[in-house]
mmCIF file of C-alpha atoms in Angstrom:
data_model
loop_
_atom_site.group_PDB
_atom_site.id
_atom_site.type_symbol
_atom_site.label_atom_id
_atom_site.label_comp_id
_atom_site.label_asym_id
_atom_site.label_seq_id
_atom_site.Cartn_x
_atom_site.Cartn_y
_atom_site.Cartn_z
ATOM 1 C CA UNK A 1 184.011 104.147 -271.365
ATOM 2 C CA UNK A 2 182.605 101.671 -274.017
ATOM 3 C CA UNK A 3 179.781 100.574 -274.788
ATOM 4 C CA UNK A 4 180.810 97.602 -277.593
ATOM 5 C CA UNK A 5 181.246 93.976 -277.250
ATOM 6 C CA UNK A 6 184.440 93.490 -275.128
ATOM 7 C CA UNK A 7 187.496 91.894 -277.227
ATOM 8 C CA UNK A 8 186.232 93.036 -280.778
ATOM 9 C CA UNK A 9 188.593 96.096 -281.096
ATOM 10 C CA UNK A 10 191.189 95.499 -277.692
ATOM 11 C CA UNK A 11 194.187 96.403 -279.449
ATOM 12 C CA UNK A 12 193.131 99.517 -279.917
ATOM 13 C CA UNK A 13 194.331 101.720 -276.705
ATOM 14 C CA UNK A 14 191.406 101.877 -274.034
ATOM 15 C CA UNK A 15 191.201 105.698 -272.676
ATOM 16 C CA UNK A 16 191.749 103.906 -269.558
ATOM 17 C CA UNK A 17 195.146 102.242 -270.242
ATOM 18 C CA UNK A 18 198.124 102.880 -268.047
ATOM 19 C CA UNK A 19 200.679 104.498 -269.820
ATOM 20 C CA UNK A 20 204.451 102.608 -269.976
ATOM 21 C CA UNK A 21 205.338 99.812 -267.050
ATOM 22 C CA UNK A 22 203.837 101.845 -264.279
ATOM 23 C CA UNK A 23 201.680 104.614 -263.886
ATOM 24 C CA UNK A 24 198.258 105.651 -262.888
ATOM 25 C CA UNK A 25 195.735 105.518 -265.158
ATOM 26 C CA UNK A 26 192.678 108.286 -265.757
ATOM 27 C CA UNK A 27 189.176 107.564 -264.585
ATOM 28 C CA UNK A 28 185.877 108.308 -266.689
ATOM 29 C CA UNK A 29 183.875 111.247 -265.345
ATOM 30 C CA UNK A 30 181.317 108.285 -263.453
ATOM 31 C CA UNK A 31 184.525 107.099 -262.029
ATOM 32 C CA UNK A 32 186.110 110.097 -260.911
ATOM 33 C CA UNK A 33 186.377 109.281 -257.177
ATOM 34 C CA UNK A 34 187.244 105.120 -257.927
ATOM 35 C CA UNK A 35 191.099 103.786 -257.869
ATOM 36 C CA UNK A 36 192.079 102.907 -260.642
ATOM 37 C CA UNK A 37 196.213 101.158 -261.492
ATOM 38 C CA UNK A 38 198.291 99.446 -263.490
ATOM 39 C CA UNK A 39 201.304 98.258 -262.428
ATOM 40 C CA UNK A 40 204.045 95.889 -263.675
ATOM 41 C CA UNK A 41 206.439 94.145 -261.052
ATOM 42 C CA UNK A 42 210.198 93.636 -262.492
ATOM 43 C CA UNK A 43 210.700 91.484 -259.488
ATOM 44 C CA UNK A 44 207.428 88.865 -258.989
ATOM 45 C CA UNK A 45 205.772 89.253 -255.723
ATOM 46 C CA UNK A 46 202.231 87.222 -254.508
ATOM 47 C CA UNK A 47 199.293 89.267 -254.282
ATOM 48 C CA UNK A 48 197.646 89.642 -250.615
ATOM 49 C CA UNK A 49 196.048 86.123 -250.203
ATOM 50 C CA UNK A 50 193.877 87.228 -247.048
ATOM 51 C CA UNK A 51 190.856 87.649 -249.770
ATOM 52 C CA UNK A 52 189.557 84.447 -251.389
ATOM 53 C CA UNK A 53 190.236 84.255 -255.470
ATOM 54 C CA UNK A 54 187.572 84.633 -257.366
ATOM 55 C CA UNK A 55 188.590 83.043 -260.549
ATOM 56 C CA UNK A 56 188.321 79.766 -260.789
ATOM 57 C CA UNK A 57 191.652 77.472 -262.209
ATOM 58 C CA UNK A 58 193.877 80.277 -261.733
ATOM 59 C CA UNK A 59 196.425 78.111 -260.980
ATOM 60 C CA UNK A 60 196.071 76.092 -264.288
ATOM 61 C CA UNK A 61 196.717 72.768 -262.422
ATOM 62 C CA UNK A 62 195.906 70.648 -265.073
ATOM 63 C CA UNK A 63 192.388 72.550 -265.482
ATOM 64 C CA UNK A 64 190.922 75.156 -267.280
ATOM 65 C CA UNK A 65 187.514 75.052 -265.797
ATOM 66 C CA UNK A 66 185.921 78.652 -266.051
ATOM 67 C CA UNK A 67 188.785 79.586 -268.701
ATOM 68 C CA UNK A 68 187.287 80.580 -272.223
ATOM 69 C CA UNK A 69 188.476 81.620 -275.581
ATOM 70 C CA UNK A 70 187.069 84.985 -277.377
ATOM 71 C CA UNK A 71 187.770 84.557 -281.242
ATOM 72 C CA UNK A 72 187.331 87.172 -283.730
ATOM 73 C CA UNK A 73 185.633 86.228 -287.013
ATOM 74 C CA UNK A 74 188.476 84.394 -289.141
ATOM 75 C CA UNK A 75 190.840 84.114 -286.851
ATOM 76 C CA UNK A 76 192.167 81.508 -284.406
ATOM 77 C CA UNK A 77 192.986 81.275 -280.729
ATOM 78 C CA UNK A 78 195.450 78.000 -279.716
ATOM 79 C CA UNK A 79 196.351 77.107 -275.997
ATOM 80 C CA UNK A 80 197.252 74.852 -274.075
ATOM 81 C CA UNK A 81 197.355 73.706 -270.547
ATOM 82 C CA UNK A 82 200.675 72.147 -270.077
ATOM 83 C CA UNK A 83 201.908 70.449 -267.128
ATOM 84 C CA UNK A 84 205.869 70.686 -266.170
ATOM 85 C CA UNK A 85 205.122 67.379 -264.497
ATOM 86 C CA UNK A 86 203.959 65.715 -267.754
ATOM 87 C CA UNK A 87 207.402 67.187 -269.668
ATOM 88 C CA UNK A 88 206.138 70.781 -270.585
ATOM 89 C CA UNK A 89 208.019 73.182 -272.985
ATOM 90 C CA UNK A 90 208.630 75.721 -270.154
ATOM 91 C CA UNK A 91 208.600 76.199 -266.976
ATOM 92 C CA UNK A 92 205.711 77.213 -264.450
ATOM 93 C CA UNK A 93 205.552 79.971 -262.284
ATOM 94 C CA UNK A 94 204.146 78.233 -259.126
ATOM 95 C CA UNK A 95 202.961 74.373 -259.048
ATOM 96 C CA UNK A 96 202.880 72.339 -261.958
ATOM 97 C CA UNK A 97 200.528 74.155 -264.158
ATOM 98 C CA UNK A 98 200.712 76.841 -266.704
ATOM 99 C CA UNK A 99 198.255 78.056 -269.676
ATOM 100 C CA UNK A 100 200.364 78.868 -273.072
ATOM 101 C CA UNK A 101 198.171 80.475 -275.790
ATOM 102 C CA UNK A 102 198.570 82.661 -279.118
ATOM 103 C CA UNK A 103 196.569 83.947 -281.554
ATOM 104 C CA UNK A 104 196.716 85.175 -285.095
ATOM 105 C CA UNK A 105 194.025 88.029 -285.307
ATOM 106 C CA UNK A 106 193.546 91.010 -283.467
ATOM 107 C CA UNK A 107 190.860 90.863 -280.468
ATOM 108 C CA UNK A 108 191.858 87.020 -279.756
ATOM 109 C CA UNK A 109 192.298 86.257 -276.075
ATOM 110 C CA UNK A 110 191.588 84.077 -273.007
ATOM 111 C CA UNK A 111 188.997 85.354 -270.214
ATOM 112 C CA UNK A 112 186.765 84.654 -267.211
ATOM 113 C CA UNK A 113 184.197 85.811 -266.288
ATOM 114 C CA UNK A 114 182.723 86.582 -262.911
ATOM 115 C CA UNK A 115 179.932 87.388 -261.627
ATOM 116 C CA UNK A 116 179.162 90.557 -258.776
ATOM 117 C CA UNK A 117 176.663 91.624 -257.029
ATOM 118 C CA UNK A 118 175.203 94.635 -258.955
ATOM 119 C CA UNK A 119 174.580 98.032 -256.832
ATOM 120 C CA UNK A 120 177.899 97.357 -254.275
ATOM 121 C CA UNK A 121 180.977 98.767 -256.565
ATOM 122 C CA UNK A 122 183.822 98.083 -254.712
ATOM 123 C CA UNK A 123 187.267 97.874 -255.655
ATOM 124 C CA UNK A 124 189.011 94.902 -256.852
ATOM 125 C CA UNK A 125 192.903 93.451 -257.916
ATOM 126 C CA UNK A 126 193.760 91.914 -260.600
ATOM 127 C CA UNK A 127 196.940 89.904 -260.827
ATOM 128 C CA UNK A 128 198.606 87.138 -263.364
ATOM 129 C CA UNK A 129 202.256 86.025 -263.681
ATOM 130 C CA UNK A 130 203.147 86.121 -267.613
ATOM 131 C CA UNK A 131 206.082 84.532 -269.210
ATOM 132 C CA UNK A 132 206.332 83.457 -273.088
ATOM 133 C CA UNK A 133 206.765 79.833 -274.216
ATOM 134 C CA UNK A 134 210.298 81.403 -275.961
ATOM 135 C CA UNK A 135 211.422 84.305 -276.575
ATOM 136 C CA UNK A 136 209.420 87.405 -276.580
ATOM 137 C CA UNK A 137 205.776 87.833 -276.481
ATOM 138 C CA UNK A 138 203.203 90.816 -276.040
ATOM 139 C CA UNK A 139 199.692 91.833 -275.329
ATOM 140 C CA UNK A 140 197.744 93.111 -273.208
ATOM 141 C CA UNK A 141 196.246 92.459 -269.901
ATOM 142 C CA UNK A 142 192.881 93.778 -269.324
ATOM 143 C CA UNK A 143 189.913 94.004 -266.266
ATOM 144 C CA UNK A 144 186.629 94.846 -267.567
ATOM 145 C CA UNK A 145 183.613 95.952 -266.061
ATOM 146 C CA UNK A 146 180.276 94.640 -267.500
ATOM 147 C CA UNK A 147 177.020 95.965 -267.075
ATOM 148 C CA UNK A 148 174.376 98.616 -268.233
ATOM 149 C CA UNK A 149 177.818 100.431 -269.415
ATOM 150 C CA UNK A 150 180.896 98.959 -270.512
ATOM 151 C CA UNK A 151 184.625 100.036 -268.749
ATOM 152 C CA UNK A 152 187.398 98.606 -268.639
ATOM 153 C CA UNK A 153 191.268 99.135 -267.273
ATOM 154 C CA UNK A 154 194.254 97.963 -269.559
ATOM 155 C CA UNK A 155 197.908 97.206 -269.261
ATOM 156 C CA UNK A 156 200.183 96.347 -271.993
ATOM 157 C CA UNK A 157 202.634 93.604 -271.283
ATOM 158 C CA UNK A 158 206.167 92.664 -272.917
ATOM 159 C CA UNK A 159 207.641 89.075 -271.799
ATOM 160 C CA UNK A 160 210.714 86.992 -272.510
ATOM 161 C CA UNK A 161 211.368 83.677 -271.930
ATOM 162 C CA UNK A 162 214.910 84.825 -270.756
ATOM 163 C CA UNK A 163 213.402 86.308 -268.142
ATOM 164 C CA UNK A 164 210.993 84.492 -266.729
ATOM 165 C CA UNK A 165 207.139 85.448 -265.308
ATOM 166 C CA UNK A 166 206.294 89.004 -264.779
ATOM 167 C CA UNK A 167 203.755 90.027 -262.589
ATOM 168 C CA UNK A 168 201.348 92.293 -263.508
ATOM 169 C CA UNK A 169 198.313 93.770 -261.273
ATOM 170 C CA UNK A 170 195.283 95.999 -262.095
ATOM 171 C CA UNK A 171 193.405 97.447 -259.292
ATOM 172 C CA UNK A 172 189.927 99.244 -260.553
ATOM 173 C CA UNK A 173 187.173 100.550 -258.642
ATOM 174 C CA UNK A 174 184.330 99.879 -260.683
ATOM 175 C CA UNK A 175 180.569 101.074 -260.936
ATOM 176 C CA UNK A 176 177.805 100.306 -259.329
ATOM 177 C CA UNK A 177 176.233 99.010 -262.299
ATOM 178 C CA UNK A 178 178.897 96.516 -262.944
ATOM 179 C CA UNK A 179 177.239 92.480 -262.687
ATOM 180 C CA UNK A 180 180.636 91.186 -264.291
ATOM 181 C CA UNK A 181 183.789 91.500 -264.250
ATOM 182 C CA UNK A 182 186.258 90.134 -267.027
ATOM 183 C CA UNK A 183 189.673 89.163 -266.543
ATOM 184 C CA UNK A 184 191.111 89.215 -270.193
ATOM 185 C CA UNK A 185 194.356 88.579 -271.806
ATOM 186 C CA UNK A 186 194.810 89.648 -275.601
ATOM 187 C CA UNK A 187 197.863 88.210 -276.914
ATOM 188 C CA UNK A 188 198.951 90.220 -280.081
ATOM 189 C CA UNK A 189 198.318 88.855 -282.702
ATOM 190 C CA UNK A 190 201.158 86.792 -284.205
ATOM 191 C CA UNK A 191 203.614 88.217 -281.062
ATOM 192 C CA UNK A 192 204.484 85.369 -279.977
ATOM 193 C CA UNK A 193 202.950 82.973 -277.092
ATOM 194 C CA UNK A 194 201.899 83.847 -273.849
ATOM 195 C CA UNK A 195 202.416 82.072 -270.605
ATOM 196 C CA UNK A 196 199.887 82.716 -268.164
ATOM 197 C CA UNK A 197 199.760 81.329 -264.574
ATOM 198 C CA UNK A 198 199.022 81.825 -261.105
ATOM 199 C CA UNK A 199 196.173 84.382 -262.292
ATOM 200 C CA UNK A 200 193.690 85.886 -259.637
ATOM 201 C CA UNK A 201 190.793 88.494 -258.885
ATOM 202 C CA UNK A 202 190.146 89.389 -255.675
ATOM 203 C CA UNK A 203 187.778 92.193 -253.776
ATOM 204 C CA UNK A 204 190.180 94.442 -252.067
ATOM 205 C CA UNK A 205 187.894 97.480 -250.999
#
């Protein structure tokens, strides 16, 4: 559990993080009954679409409406919104539309935020499809859980361009307390540049 500004100190391991690829990762003591995951799929699969998305632009289709940039003092956060239609420097995962982005200082990344309904909980996925522009790239993908106390649930993430998207999900059962939830994608810093599309967050319990 945290209680700091989200993004100032992410490369730093959350207690929550999920440990490797796959794995299970260890609820706070006011969490102790909530699910909390991390997985990484070798082989991409579609999350459940039967729940709406509640990100908006996760597609990327030549938008980036509700997409912001979290910059830490002296650094510098580029992206992009490329479209494959338009001659893009690789390819994207599903339509047309991809977000590319990098970032030169530790704590730089690309969120959303989204707004709950405090006092419900619930549990909710979070999925993206990550590739890098070329050759390898790294980060981490994180869901956070905003309100009158901080948590969050992490995975790291290793791409290649060789190899194409990667899907990675987070599913977290989060507090009552929480009034928004942040979908958040650190890059590390100078480790090459991220590919992001296809990203969504979705109520699943």
């Amino acid at each position: 559990m945290r209680s700091s500004i989200p993004g100032l100190k992410a490369l730093v391991l959350p207690a929550a993080m999920a440990v490797g690829l796959c794995g299970l990762a260890t609820a706070g003591p006011a969490q102790a009954e909530a699910t909390h995951r991390a997985t990484h799929q070798a082989v991409p699969l579609r999350s459940d679409a039967s729940s709406p998305n509640l990100l908006t632009a996760g597609s990327f289709e030549q938008s980036t409406a509700g997409w912001q940039k979290l910059i830490s003092t002296g650094g510098i956060v580029n992206w992009a919104n490329y479209n494959t239609a338009a001659g893009a420097p690789a390819p994207a995962y599903d339509g047309t539309g991809y977000l590319a982005f990098n970032t030169n200082i530790g704590g730089g990344s690309v969120f959303q935020d989204v707004a709950v309904p405090v006092g419900t909980g619930g549990t909710y996925e979070a999925s993206v499809f990550l590739s890098s522009q070329s050759g390898p790239a790294t980060g981490t993908f994180c869901l956070w859980s905003l309100g009158s106390s901080n948590t969050d649930l992490c995975s790291a993430y290793s791409v290649n361009s060789g190899t194409g998207y990667q899907n990675y999900v987070l599913v977290f059962g989060v507090p009552q307390a929480t009034s928004t939830l942040r979908f958040q994608v650190y890059p590390t810093a100078n480790g090459g540049t991220t590919d992001m599309d296809t990203a969504s967050l979705t109520r699943i319990g």
